[in-house]
DNA sequence: GGAGGAGACTATACGGCGTGAAGTTTTTAT
DNA sequence: ATAAAAACTTCACGCCGTATAGTCTCCTCC
């Protein structure tokens, strides 16, 4: 054999996993710039160069980490979405939003890794890091908009958004899943997304912490306002 | 003499200014992590260690830069605010917001420096970097809320925000300027701020660019919606 | 079961980084 | 003119990513 189940490959997989795990631990402890090949190797009792057998370059490792973390985020919000009953759109949106914020608060370094300036010299590869997870989060946001659209449609009565106003990147892959969502519905999606991301981002980066000691209360209030501004009744 | 006007001090001031200027140029060209003492020195035909005569450490330099950049941002939004007539609150808010976004788009690296993960290992000093500029921006946001409050008050009819819900940091210094603004008005301020910052942040960090090709149109629309949600009539 | 090869890892080295200590040159003040 | 002070350089250390070459171990095939 040698194709599957070989001791060699098992070890390889395990070592690969350990590298990522140690990297995540270092990031959690010291921020994104604590991810250094040498520190990882030190932690594992190896030489830094040994890691090159598993990842072509440090950026490759970071890309993989982003993928990993991004997937965890997508899992979290997807699970929340799936758990909440579709019959209560307001509650569903609030659940999604709370899951998003909750994950971010629990994994602030991960949030930075995904949405902020990542590791020092890191440049996201052309194809785009974590395209799957990004797609899933994007789909989730579109689902929020789709759920809210019937109630919020009137807000966009006078807008003139066209499909050509939006890029074909992630959207064209997400659109088919929501055939009833018009261009203005995408604007609504970006509105919701901008709002949530903005609040969470301010909180994570500490630009809110200096101003309020109950970001929790503020977030809940803001979420209620958002839902209300979508023409829905806020639910706990 | 030797106290003022000396050739020595003039040179010192000039060199200090040149260091900052070169650092900003490097940042604009290669992002925040392009700010290295050695690169600056190289650009100036000096040794890296010479910079230690002007800034105690690299973080000191970065702190100064943040101050500088933050001040420029505060100047930009303050000017916009002052220019717009107070009699038209909607227009004033939109002008402020557009100035904020405009500055951010013109100085994306500066925006990251202020609001994102800054230079790799940088840790903001205890006293807080750029406290003056932060105070001014905070005041600007409070002014937005103050202008909108009479129209938006009804939105917070059932909220129970207390002053104790907010930190005493920047707020206590800003509050006296707006004696009529109640606790819920601060929540309104943070709402506006979160909204604007969120949109601009998404745009600057490219998490919007992959989804829309007309962030401009989206921003205007969103701004109009925000103003409308405050009970005001959107103005061009 | 022994030889050969593949794969995992180390050793060494290079250039870049921030920064400390010590030395040198230039300017200023007396 | 001389001494002090300021500006600046040199050298050094330990960190980083990474390229190259070498070593050791284990699997495979005859």
Short mmCIF file of C-alpha atoms (C1' of nucleotides) in Angstrom, two decimals:
data_model
loop_
_atom_site.label_atom_id
_atom_site.label_comp_id
_atom_site.label_asym_id
_atom_site.label_seq_id
_atom_site.Cartn_x
_atom_site.Cartn_y
_atom_site.Cartn_z
CA UNK A 1 0.00 0.00 0.00
CA UNK A 2 1.09 3.54 0.59
CA UNK A 3 -1.89 5.31 -0.79
CA UNK A 4 -4.05 5.38 2.33
CA UNK A 5 -3.57 4.36 5.91
CA UNK A 6 0.20 4.24 5.72
CA UNK A 7 2.02 5.12 8.88
CA UNK A 8 3.97 7.73 6.95
CA UNK A 9 0.94 9.66 5.82
CA UNK A 10 -0.70 9.39 9.18
CA UNK A 11 2.29 11.01 10.80
CA UNK A 12 2.33 13.60 8.07
CA UNK A 13 -1.28 14.51 8.67
CA UNK A 14 -0.75 14.63 12.39
CA UNK A 15 2.29 16.86 12.12
CA UNK A 16 0.48 19.16 9.71
CA UNK A 17 -2.39 19.41 12.16
CA UNK A 18 -0.04 20.08 15.04
CA UNK A 19 1.67 22.88 13.19
CA UNK A 20 -1.64 24.58 12.57
CA UNK A 21 -2.79 23.99 16.11
CA UNK A 22 0.38 25.40 17.59
CA UNK A 23 0.15 28.37 15.25
CA UNK A 24 -3.39 29.07 16.38
CA UNK A 25 -2.30 28.78 20.00
CA UNK A 26 0.50 31.24 19.44
CA UNK A 27 -1.88 33.60 17.68
CA UNK A 28 -4.37 33.41 20.52
CA UNK A 29 -1.60 34.14 22.97
CA UNK A 30 0.31 36.84 21.18
CA UNK A 31 -1.73 38.08 18.28
CA UNK A 32 -1.33 37.41 14.58
CA UNK A 33 2.28 38.51 14.51
CA UNK A 34 3.21 35.81 16.99
CA UNK A 35 2.84 33.33 14.15
CA UNK A 36 6.45 32.71 13.27
CA UNK A 37 7.85 29.53 11.84
CA UNK A 38 10.67 29.60 14.33
CA UNK A 39 8.34 29.94 17.31
CA UNK A 40 6.16 27.12 16.04
CA UNK A 41 9.18 24.91 15.51
CA UNK A 42 10.55 25.79 18.92
CA UNK A 43 7.24 24.80 20.49
CA UNK A 44 7.33 21.50 18.64
CA UNK A 45 10.98 20.71 19.24
CA UNK A 46 11.83 21.03 15.59
CA UNK A 47 13.82 23.23 13.33
CA UNK A 48 12.02 26.04 11.55
CA UNK A 49 13.04 24.62 8.23
CA UNK A 50 11.26 21.35 8.97
CA UNK A 51 7.98 23.20 8.54
CA UNK A 52 8.85 23.78 4.94
CA UNK A 53 8.12 20.14 4.38
CA UNK A 54 4.50 20.84 5.25
CA UNK A 55 3.94 24.36 4.04
CA UNK A 56 5.77 25.87 1.12
CA UNK A 57 6.04 29.21 2.84
CA UNK A 58 4.87 31.07 5.89
CA UNK A 59 2.15 32.75 3.88
CA UNK A 60 0.90 29.33 2.85
CA UNK A 61 0.53 28.42 6.47
CA UNK A 62 -1.28 31.65 7.21
CA UNK A 63 -3.59 31.06 4.27
CA UNK A 64 -4.44 27.66 5.64
CA UNK A 65 -5.05 29.12 9.08
CA UNK A 66 -7.36 31.78 7.67
CA UNK A 67 -9.24 29.05 5.88
CA UNK A 68 -9.54 27.09 9.09
CA UNK A 69 -10.67 30.01 11.19
CA UNK A 70 -12.98 31.33 8.53
CA UNK A 71 -14.61 27.92 8.30
CA UNK A 72 -15.15 27.88 12.05
CA UNK A 73 -16.88 31.24 11.79
CA UNK A 74 -19.03 30.05 8.90
CA UNK A 75 -19.94 26.94 10.89
CA UNK A 76 -20.96 29.04 13.86
CA UNK A 77 -23.26 31.38 11.99
CA UNK A 78 -24.65 28.65 9.78
CA UNK A 79 -25.50 26.55 12.80
CA UNK A 80 -27.25 29.47 14.45
CA UNK A 81 -29.18 30.17 11.28
CA UNK A 82 -30.23 26.56 10.87
CA UNK A 83 -31.27 26.27 14.49
CA UNK A 84 -33.55 29.29 14.45
CA UNK A 85 -37.00 28.66 13.02
CA UNK A 86 -37.56 30.13 9.59
CA UNK A 87 -41.02 31.24 10.58
CA UNK A 88 -39.60 34.00 12.79
CA UNK A 89 -37.36 36.07 10.52
CA UNK A 90 -36.58 38.72 13.13
CA UNK A 91 -35.52 36.14 15.66
CA UNK A 92 -33.53 34.38 12.99
CA UNK A 93 -31.65 37.49 12.00
CA UNK A 94 -30.93 38.35 15.59
CA UNK A 95 -29.72 34.83 16.25
CA UNK A 96 -27.37 34.99 13.29
CA UNK A 97 -26.06 38.36 14.37
CA UNK A 98 -25.53 37.24 17.93
CA UNK A 99 -23.72 34.14 16.72
CA UNK A 100 -21.49 36.31 14.58
CA UNK A 101 -20.68 38.65 17.45
CA UNK A 102 -20.34 35.78 19.89
CA UNK A 103 -17.84 34.02 17.71
CA UNK A 104 -15.90 37.21 17.19
CA UNK A 105 -15.72 37.91 20.92
CA UNK A 106 -14.64 34.35 21.60
CA UNK A 107 -12.04 34.45 18.82
CA UNK A 108 -10.90 38.05 18.55
CA UNK A 109 -7.58 37.08 17.03
CA UNK A 110 -9.37 34.95 14.47
CA UNK A 111 -11.63 37.85 13.63
CA UNK A 112 -8.60 40.03 13.07
CA UNK A 113 -7.01 37.35 10.99
CA UNK A 114 -10.04 37.23 8.70
CA UNK A 115 -11.20 40.79 8.56
CA UNK A 116 -8.29 42.93 9.59
CA UNK A 117 -4.75 43.46 8.57
CA UNK A 118 -3.51 39.93 8.90
CA UNK A 119 -0.03 38.77 9.67
CA UNK A 120 2.63 41.43 8.96
CA UNK A 121 3.84 40.85 5.47
CA UNK A 122 1.07 38.55 4.42
CA UNK A 123 -0.51 38.99 1.02
CA UNK A 124 -3.69 37.10 0.28
CA UNK A 125 -3.13 34.80 -2.69
CA UNK A 126 -4.76 35.65 -5.99
CA UNK A 127 -7.40 32.97 -5.86
CA UNK A 128 -8.45 34.39 -2.54
CA UNK A 129 -7.98 32.76 0.83
CA UNK A 130 -10.79 30.77 2.29
CA UNK A 131 -13.11 31.10 -0.69
CA UNK A 132 -15.44 28.41 0.57
CA UNK A 133 -15.97 29.93 3.97
CA UNK A 134 -16.30 33.40 2.49
CA UNK A 135 -18.92 32.04 0.16
CA UNK A 136 -20.81 30.50 3.04
CA UNK A 137 -20.75 33.68 5.08
CA UNK A 138 -21.82 35.61 2.02
CA UNK A 139 -24.67 33.16 1.51
CA UNK A 140 -25.64 33.62 5.13
CA UNK A 141 -25.83 37.37 4.70
CA UNK A 142 -27.87 36.95 1.54
CA UNK A 143 -30.19 34.66 3.49
CA UNK A 144 -30.65 37.39 6.09
CA UNK A 145 -31.57 39.82 3.37
CA UNK A 146 -33.84 37.28 1.73
CA UNK A 147 -35.68 36.76 4.98
CA UNK A 148 -36.02 40.46 5.57
CA UNK A 149 -36.74 41.52 2.02
CA UNK A 150 -40.53 41.11 2.02
CA UNK A 151 -40.69 43.43 5.00
CA UNK A 152 -38.03 45.88 3.91
CA UNK A 153 -38.88 46.11 0.24
CA UNK A 154 -40.68 49.39 0.66
CA UNK A 155 -37.48 51.05 1.83
CA UNK A 156 -36.02 50.59 -1.61
CA UNK A 157 -39.09 51.61 -3.56
CA UNK A 158 -37.29 54.57 -5.09
CA UNK A 159 -33.83 53.08 -5.45
CA UNK A 160 -32.50 52.11 -8.83
CA UNK A 161 -29.97 49.44 -8.12
CA UNK A 162 -29.09 47.25 -11.09
CA UNK A 163 -27.35 43.91 -11.18
CA UNK A 164 -24.58 45.65 -13.04
CA UNK A 165 -23.91 47.70 -9.94
CA UNK A 166 -22.56 44.63 -8.24
CA UNK A 167 -19.49 42.63 -8.91
CA UNK A 168 -19.73 39.14 -10.24
CA UNK A 169 -17.31 37.74 -7.69
CA UNK A 170 -18.98 35.93 -4.86
CA UNK A 171 -22.40 37.24 -5.74
CA UNK A 172 -22.97 35.32 -8.93
CA UNK A 173 -22.44 32.13 -7.02
CA UNK A 174 -24.79 33.17 -4.27
CA UNK A 175 -27.54 34.64 -6.40
CA UNK A 176 -28.99 31.37 -7.68
CA UNK A 177 -29.78 30.37 -4.12
CA UNK A 178 -32.03 33.40 -3.76
CA UNK A 179 -33.87 33.80 -7.07
CA UNK A 180 -36.44 36.16 -5.61
CA UNK A 181 -33.88 38.64 -4.30
CA UNK A 182 -33.68 41.73 -6.53
CA UNK A 183 -30.62 43.98 -6.88
CA UNK A 184 -31.90 46.28 -4.15
CA UNK A 185 -32.10 43.18 -1.96
CA UNK A 186 -28.36 42.86 -2.33
CA UNK A 187 -28.02 46.44 -1.24
CA UNK A 188 -30.09 45.48 1.77
CA UNK A 189 -27.77 42.56 2.41
CA UNK A 190 -24.75 44.79 2.30
CA UNK A 191 -26.53 47.20 4.58
CA UNK A 192 -27.14 44.54 7.18
CA UNK A 193 -23.64 43.21 6.75
CA UNK A 194 -22.05 46.61 7.03
CA UNK A 195 -24.02 47.35 10.13
CA UNK A 196 -23.20 44.13 11.94
CA UNK A 197 -19.63 43.98 10.82
CA UNK A 198 -19.13 47.59 11.78
CA UNK A 199 -20.39 47.18 15.29
CA UNK A 200 -18.46 44.00 15.92
CA UNK A 201 -15.37 45.41 14.33
CA UNK A 202 -15.45 48.50 16.51
CA UNK A 203 -15.85 46.30 19.54
CA UNK A 204 -13.09 43.86 18.64
CA UNK A 205 -10.61 46.56 17.80
CA UNK A 206 -11.35 48.42 20.96
CA UNK A 207 -12.67 51.57 19.39
CA UNK A 208 -15.88 51.07 21.29
CA UNK A 209 -14.43 49.79 24.53
CA UNK A 210 -13.07 53.22 25.38
CA UNK A 211 -16.51 54.68 25.10
CA UNK A 212 -18.92 52.21 26.56
CA UNK A 213 -18.77 49.60 29.23
CA UNK A 214 -21.85 47.75 28.12
CA UNK A 215 -21.24 46.95 24.47
CA UNK A 216 -23.48 43.98 25.05
CA UNK A 217 -26.47 46.11 25.83
CA UNK A 218 -25.62 48.48 23.02
CA UNK A 219 -25.36 45.63 20.56
CA UNK A 220 -28.70 44.18 21.57
CA UNK A 221 -30.32 47.59 21.30
CA UNK A 222 -28.73 48.24 17.97
CA UNK A 223 -29.76 44.84 16.71
CA UNK A 224 -33.32 45.52 17.75
CA UNK A 225 -33.22 48.83 15.93
CA UNK A 226 -31.83 47.20 12.84
CA UNK A 227 -34.54 44.60 12.83
CA UNK A 228 -37.16 47.23 13.43
CA UNK A 229 -35.76 49.35 10.62
CA UNK A 230 -36.31 46.34 8.39
CA UNK A 231 -39.99 46.44 9.15
CA UNK A 232 -39.84 43.50 11.54
CA UNK A 233 -40.75 43.14 15.18
CA UNK A 234 -37.75 42.64 17.39
CA UNK A 235 -37.79 39.36 19.32
CA UNK A 236 -35.65 38.21 22.17
CA UNK B 1 21.53 81.90 22.54
CA UNK B 2 20.56 78.32 22.04
CA UNK B 3 17.07 78.32 23.38
CA UNK B 4 15.18 79.30 20.25
CA UNK B 5 16.08 79.95 16.67
CA UNK B 6 19.38 78.18 16.87
CA UNK B 7 20.59 76.47 13.75
CA UNK B 8 20.86 73.29 15.73
CA UNK B 9 17.22 73.14 16.71
CA UNK B 10 16.07 74.14 13.27
CA UNK B 11 17.93 71.21 11.77
CA UNK B 12 16.59 68.98 14.48
CA UNK B 13 13.02 69.97 13.72
CA UNK B 14 13.57 69.55 10.02
CA UNK B 15 15.10 66.13 10.39
CA UNK B 16 12.31 65.03 12.69
CA UNK B 17 9.77 66.19 10.15
CA UNK B 18 11.62 64.45 7.34
CA UNK B 19 11.65 61.17 9.23
CA UNK B 20 7.90 61.30 9.69
CA UNK B 21 7.35 62.35 6.12
CA UNK B 22 9.48 59.54 4.75
CA UNK B 23 7.73 57.10 7.04
CA UNK B 24 4.35 58.22 5.75
CA UNK B 25 5.59 57.91 2.17
CA UNK B 26 6.81 54.39 2.83
CA UNK B 27 3.51 53.52 4.46
CA UNK B 28 1.55 54.87 1.52
CA UNK B 29 3.71 52.84 -0.83
CA UNK B 30 3.98 49.57 1.02
CA UNK B 31 1.48 49.55 3.83
CA UNK B 32 1.99 49.98 7.55
CA UNK B 33 4.59 47.24 7.76
CA UNK B 34 6.81 49.10 5.34
CA UNK B 35 7.59 51.48 8.19
CA UNK B 36 11.01 50.24 9.22
CA UNK B 37 13.72 52.33 10.75
CA UNK B 38 16.26 50.90 8.35
CA UNK B 39 14.17 51.71 5.31
CA UNK B 40 13.58 55.24 6.50
CA UNK B 41 17.27 55.68 7.19
CA UNK B 42 18.17 54.23 3.81
CA UNK B 43 15.84 56.68 2.13
CA UNK B 44 17.45 59.53 4.03
CA UNK B 45 21.04 58.44 3.59
CA UNK B 46 21.49 57.77 7.25
CA UNK B 47 22.03 54.89 9.57
CA UNK B 48 19.04 53.33 11.24
CA UNK B 49 20.47 54.08 14.64
CA UNK B 50 20.59 57.78 13.88
CA UNK B 51 16.80 57.81 14.13
CA UNK B 52 17.12 56.92 17.79
CA UNK B 53 18.27 60.45 18.33
CA UNK B 54 14.81 61.62 17.29
CA UNK B 55 12.52 58.86 18.44
CA UNK B 56 13.23 56.68 21.41
CA UNK B 57 11.91 53.60 19.65
CA UNK B 58 10.11 52.54 16.54
CA UNK B 59 6.82 52.41 18.41
CA UNK B 60 7.37 56.01 19.44
CA UNK B 61 7.65 56.95 15.81
CA UNK B 62 4.52 55.01 14.95
CA UNK B 63 2.67 56.68 17.79
CA UNK B 64 3.68 60.05 16.43
CA UNK B 65 2.55 59.05 12.96
CA UNK B 66 -0.81 57.87 14.24
CA UNK B 67 -1.19 61.19 15.97
CA UNK B 68 -0.36 63.01 12.78
CA UNK B 69 -2.67 60.99 10.60
CA UNK B 70 -5.46 61.00 13.13
CA UNK B 71 -5.21 64.77 13.33
CA UNK B 72 -5.51 65.01 9.56
CA UNK B 73 -8.66 62.93 9.70
CA UNK B 74 -10.09 65.04 12.49
CA UNK B 75 -9.28 68.17 10.50
CA UNK B 76 -11.06 66.80 7.46
CA UNK B 77 -14.30 65.90 9.19
CA UNK B 78 -14.27 68.99 11.38
CA UNK B 79 -13.87 71.19 8.33
CA UNK B 80 -16.75 69.46 6.58
CA UNK B 81 -18.92 69.83 9.65
CA UNK B 82 -18.09 73.50 10.05
CA UNK B 83 -18.70 74.20 6.40
CA UNK B 84 -22.17 72.67 6.29
CA UNK B 85 -24.94 74.91 7.60
CA UNK B 86 -26.30 73.92 10.97
CA UNK B 87 -29.81 74.61 9.80
CA UNK B 88 -29.82 71.51 7.64
CA UNK B 89 -28.95 68.62 9.96
CA UNK B 90 -29.45 65.90 7.35
CA UNK B 91 -27.15 67.61 4.92
CA UNK B 92 -24.67 68.21 7.69
CA UNK B 93 -24.59 64.60 8.73
CA UNK B 94 -24.22 63.46 5.17
CA UNK B 95 -21.43 65.95 4.60
CA UNK B 96 -19.59 64.72 7.68
CA UNK B 97 -20.01 61.11 6.61
CA UNK B 98 -18.85 61.80 3.10
CA UNK B 99 -15.82 63.64 4.42
CA UNK B 100 -15.02 60.68 6.64
CA UNK B 101 -15.32 58.23 3.79
CA UNK B 102 -13.52 60.53 1.38
CA UNK B 103 -10.58 60.90 3.70
CA UNK B 104 -10.46 57.16 4.28
CA UNK B 105 -10.48 56.42 0.56
CA UNK B 106 -7.77 59.00 -0.02
CA UNK B 107 -5.68 57.67 2.87
CA UNK B 108 -6.44 53.98 3.14
CA UNK B 109 -3.15 53.23 4.82
CA UNK B 110 -3.77 56.00 7.31
CA UNK B 111 -7.19 54.58 8.02
CA UNK B 112 -5.65 51.20 8.73
CA UNK B 113 -3.05 52.81 10.90
CA UNK B 114 -5.75 54.41 13.02
CA UNK B 115 -8.49 51.85 13.08
CA UNK B 116 -6.94 48.55 12.19
CA UNK B 117 -4.17 46.38 13.42
CA UNK B 118 -1.34 48.85 13.17
CA UNK B 119 2.28 48.12 12.52
CA UNK B 120 3.23 44.52 13.35
CA UNK B 121 4.42 44.48 16.90
CA UNK B 122 3.08 47.86 17.84
CA UNK B 123 1.32 48.30 21.15
CA UNK B 124 -0.51 51.54 21.77
CA UNK B 125 0.98 53.32 24.77
CA UNK B 126 -1.00 53.47 27.99
CA UNK B 127 -1.89 57.13 27.75
CA UNK B 128 -3.43 56.40 24.39
CA UNK B 129 -2.09 57.49 21.06
CA UNK B 130 -3.55 60.53 19.45
CA UNK B 131 -5.90 61.36 22.31
CA UNK B 132 -6.55 64.84 21.00
CA UNK B 133 -7.60 63.72 17.57
CA UNK B 134 -9.65 60.88 18.97
CA UNK B 135 -11.37 63.38 21.20
CA UNK B 136 -12.14 65.60 18.25
CA UNK B 137 -13.55 62.77 16.17
CA UNK B 138 -15.56 61.63 19.17
CA UNK B 139 -16.87 65.14 19.56
CA UNK B 140 -17.80 65.17 15.91
CA UNK B 141 -19.80 62.00 16.29
CA UNK B 142 -21.52 63.39 19.34
CA UNK B 143 -22.33 66.48 17.32
CA UNK B 144 -23.94 64.30 14.68
CA UNK B 145 -26.08 62.65 17.31
CA UNK B 146 -26.88 65.99 18.89
CA UNK B 147 -28.09 67.31 15.56
CA UNK B 148 -30.16 64.21 14.90
CA UNK B 149 -31.46 63.68 18.41
CA UNK B 150 -34.58 65.87 18.25
CA UNK B 151 -35.70 63.89 15.23
CA UNK B 152 -34.59 60.46 16.41
CA UNK B 153 -35.62 60.71 20.03
CA UNK B 154 -38.77 58.69 19.51
CA UNK B 155 -36.70 55.68 18.47
CA UNK B 156 -35.35 55.43 21.97
CA UNK B 157 -38.63 56.04 23.77
CA UNK B 158 -38.55 52.61 25.34
CA UNK B 159 -34.82 52.25 25.86
CA UNK B 160 -33.35 52.49 29.34
CA UNK B 161 -29.81 53.60 28.78
CA UNK B 162 -28.13 55.15 31.80
CA UNK B 163 -25.00 57.23 32.00
CA UNK B 164 -23.51 54.41 33.98
CA UNK B 165 -23.75 52.24 30.89
CA UNK B 166 -21.01 54.26 29.30
CA UNK B 167 -17.39 54.53 30.13
CA UNK B 168 -15.98 57.70 31.52
CA UNK B 169 -13.05 57.76 29.10
CA UNK B 170 -13.57 60.08 26.19
CA UNK B 171 -17.23 60.58 26.89
CA UNK B 172 -16.94 62.57 30.06
CA UNK B 173 -14.83 65.09 28.21
CA UNK B 174 -17.27 65.29 25.34
CA UNK B 175 -20.50 65.37 27.31
CA UNK B 176 -20.23 68.93 28.59
CA UNK B 177 -20.26 70.15 24.99
CA UNK B 178 -23.68 68.61 24.48
CA UNK B 179 -25.63 69.14 27.69
CA UNK B 180 -28.96 68.33 26.07
CA UNK B 181 -27.87 64.91 24.87
CA UNK B 182 -29.28 62.13 27.08
CA UNK B 183 -27.72 58.68 27.55
CA UNK B 184 -29.81 57.26 24.74
CA UNK B 185 -28.39 60.02 22.58
CA UNK B 186 -24.98 58.54 23.13
CA UNK B 187 -26.35 55.22 22.01
CA UNK B 188 -27.56 57.01 18.93
CA UNK B 189 -24.10 58.43 18.42
CA UNK B 190 -22.53 55.02 18.67
CA UNK B 191 -25.14 53.74 16.28
CA UNK B 192 -24.28 56.33 13.67
CA UNK B 193 -20.60 55.80 14.27
CA UNK B 194 -20.85 52.04 14.03
CA UNK B 195 -22.78 52.32 10.85
CA UNK B 196 -20.43 54.71 9.12
CA UNK B 197 -17.28 53.13 10.39
CA UNK B 198 -18.55 49.72 9.42
CA UNK B 199 -19.29 50.65 5.86
CA UNK B 200 -16.03 52.48 5.35
CA UNK B 201 -14.08 49.76 7.07
CA UNK B 202 -15.55 47.08 4.85
CA UNK B 203 -14.71 49.16 1.84
CA UNK B 204 -11.16 49.96 2.90
CA UNK B 205 -10.33 46.41 3.85
CA UNK B 206 -11.72 45.09 0.62
CA UNK B 207 -14.48 43.00 2.09
CA UNK B 208 -16.92 44.98 0.02
CA UNK B 209 -14.88 45.34 -3.13
CA UNK B 210 -15.35 41.67 -3.95
CA UNK B 211 -19.05 42.12 -3.87
CA UNK B 212 -19.88 45.43 -5.39
CA UNK B 213 -18.34 47.63 -8.00
CA UNK B 214 -20.22 50.74 -7.01
CA UNK B 215 -19.48 51.16 -3.35
CA UNK B 216 -20.00 54.83 -3.99
CA UNK B 217 -23.61 54.40 -4.94
CA UNK B 218 -24.14 51.95 -2.13
CA UNK B 219 -22.64 54.34 0.38
CA UNK B 220 -24.83 57.22 -0.76
CA UNK B 221 -27.89 55.04 -0.61
CA UNK B 222 -26.97 53.73 2.79
CA UNK B 223 -26.29 57.23 4.03
CA UNK B 224 -29.69 58.33 2.81
CA UNK B 225 -31.29 55.40 4.60
CA UNK B 226 -29.42 56.19 7.78
CA UNK B 227 -30.52 59.79 7.68
CA UNK B 228 -34.07 58.75 6.94
CA UNK B 229 -33.98 56.24 9.80
CA UNK B 230 -33.11 59.18 12.03
CA UNK B 231 -36.34 60.84 11.08
CA UNK B 232 -34.68 63.32 8.75
CA UNK B 233 -35.16 64.03 5.09
CA UNK B 234 -32.17 63.00 3.01
CA UNK B 235 -30.55 65.85 1.13
CA UNK B 236 -27.99 65.75 -1.61
"C1'" DG C 1 17.33 -9.60 3.82
"C1'" DG C 2 20.00 -6.31 1.86
"C1'" DA C 3 20.21 -2.26 -1.45
"C1'" DG C 4 18.32 1.79 -3.01
"C1'" DG C 5 15.44 5.57 -2.93
"C1'" DA C 6 12.12 8.65 -0.97
"C1'" DG C 7 10.88 11.48 2.59
"C1'" DA C 8 11.74 13.97 7.11
"C1'" DC C 9 14.64 16.60 9.28
"C1'" DT C 10 19.11 19.40 10.53
"C1'" DA C 11 23.06 22.55 9.68
"C1'" DT C 12 24.62 26.47 7.79
"C1'" DA C 13 24.10 30.74 5.71
"C1'" DC C 14 22.18 35.23 3.92
"C1'" DG C 15 19.77 39.39 4.24
"C1'" DG C 16 16.45 42.19 6.85
"C1'" DC C 17 14.55 43.70 11.16
"C1'" DG C 18 14.78 46.55 16.08
"C1'" DT C 19 17.95 47.99 19.24
"C1'" DG C 20 21.88 48.45 22.69
"C1'" DA C 21 26.83 49.93 23.61
"C1'" DA C 22 30.70 52.21 22.28
"C1'" DG C 23 33.21 55.14 19.39
"C1'" DT C 24 33.75 59.16 16.11
"C1'" DT C 25 32.85 63.44 14.11
"C1'" DT C 26 30.74 67.89 14.04
"C1'" DT C 27 28.88 71.89 16.19
"C1'" DT C 28 28.24 74.89 19.93
"C1'" DA C 29 29.49 77.45 24.23
"C1'" DT C 30 32.86 79.24 27.08
"C1'" DA D 1 41.28 77.29 21.97
"C1'" DT D 2 39.15 73.98 24.43
"C1'" DA D 3 35.68 71.33 26.54
"C1'" DA D 4 31.09 69.78 26.42
"C1'" DA D 5 27.23 68.34 23.94
"C1'" DA D 6 24.91 66.72 20.16
"C1'" DA D 7 24.71 63.98 15.78
"C1'" DC D 8 25.94 60.22 13.73
"C1'" DT D 9 28.44 55.64 12.63
"C1'" DT D 10 30.21 51.04 13.66
"C1'" DC D 11 29.71 46.82 15.62
"C1'" DA D 12 27.08 43.48 17.85
"C1'" DC D 13 23.06 40.55 19.33
"C1'" DG D 14 19.01 38.05 18.74
"C1'" DC D 15 14.94 37.82 16.14
"C1'" DC D 16 12.71 36.78 11.56
"C1'" DG D 17 11.85 34.07 6.62
"C1'" DT D 18 14.01 31.19 3.62
"C1'" DA D 19 17.46 28.93 0.28
"C1'" DT D 20 20.90 25.12 -0.16
"C1'" DA D 21 23.07 21.16 1.04
"C1'" DG D 22 23.65 17.39 3.87
"C1'" DT D 23 22.04 13.50 7.11
"C1'" DC D 24 19.28 10.04 8.93
"C1'" DT D 25 15.32 6.90 8.89
"C1'" DC D 26 12.11 4.10 7.04
"C1'" DC D 27 9.71 1.82 3.19
"C1'" DT D 28 9.92 -0.79 -0.95
"C1'" DC D 29 11.50 -3.95 -4.20
"C1'" DC D 30 14.54 -7.38 -5.80
#
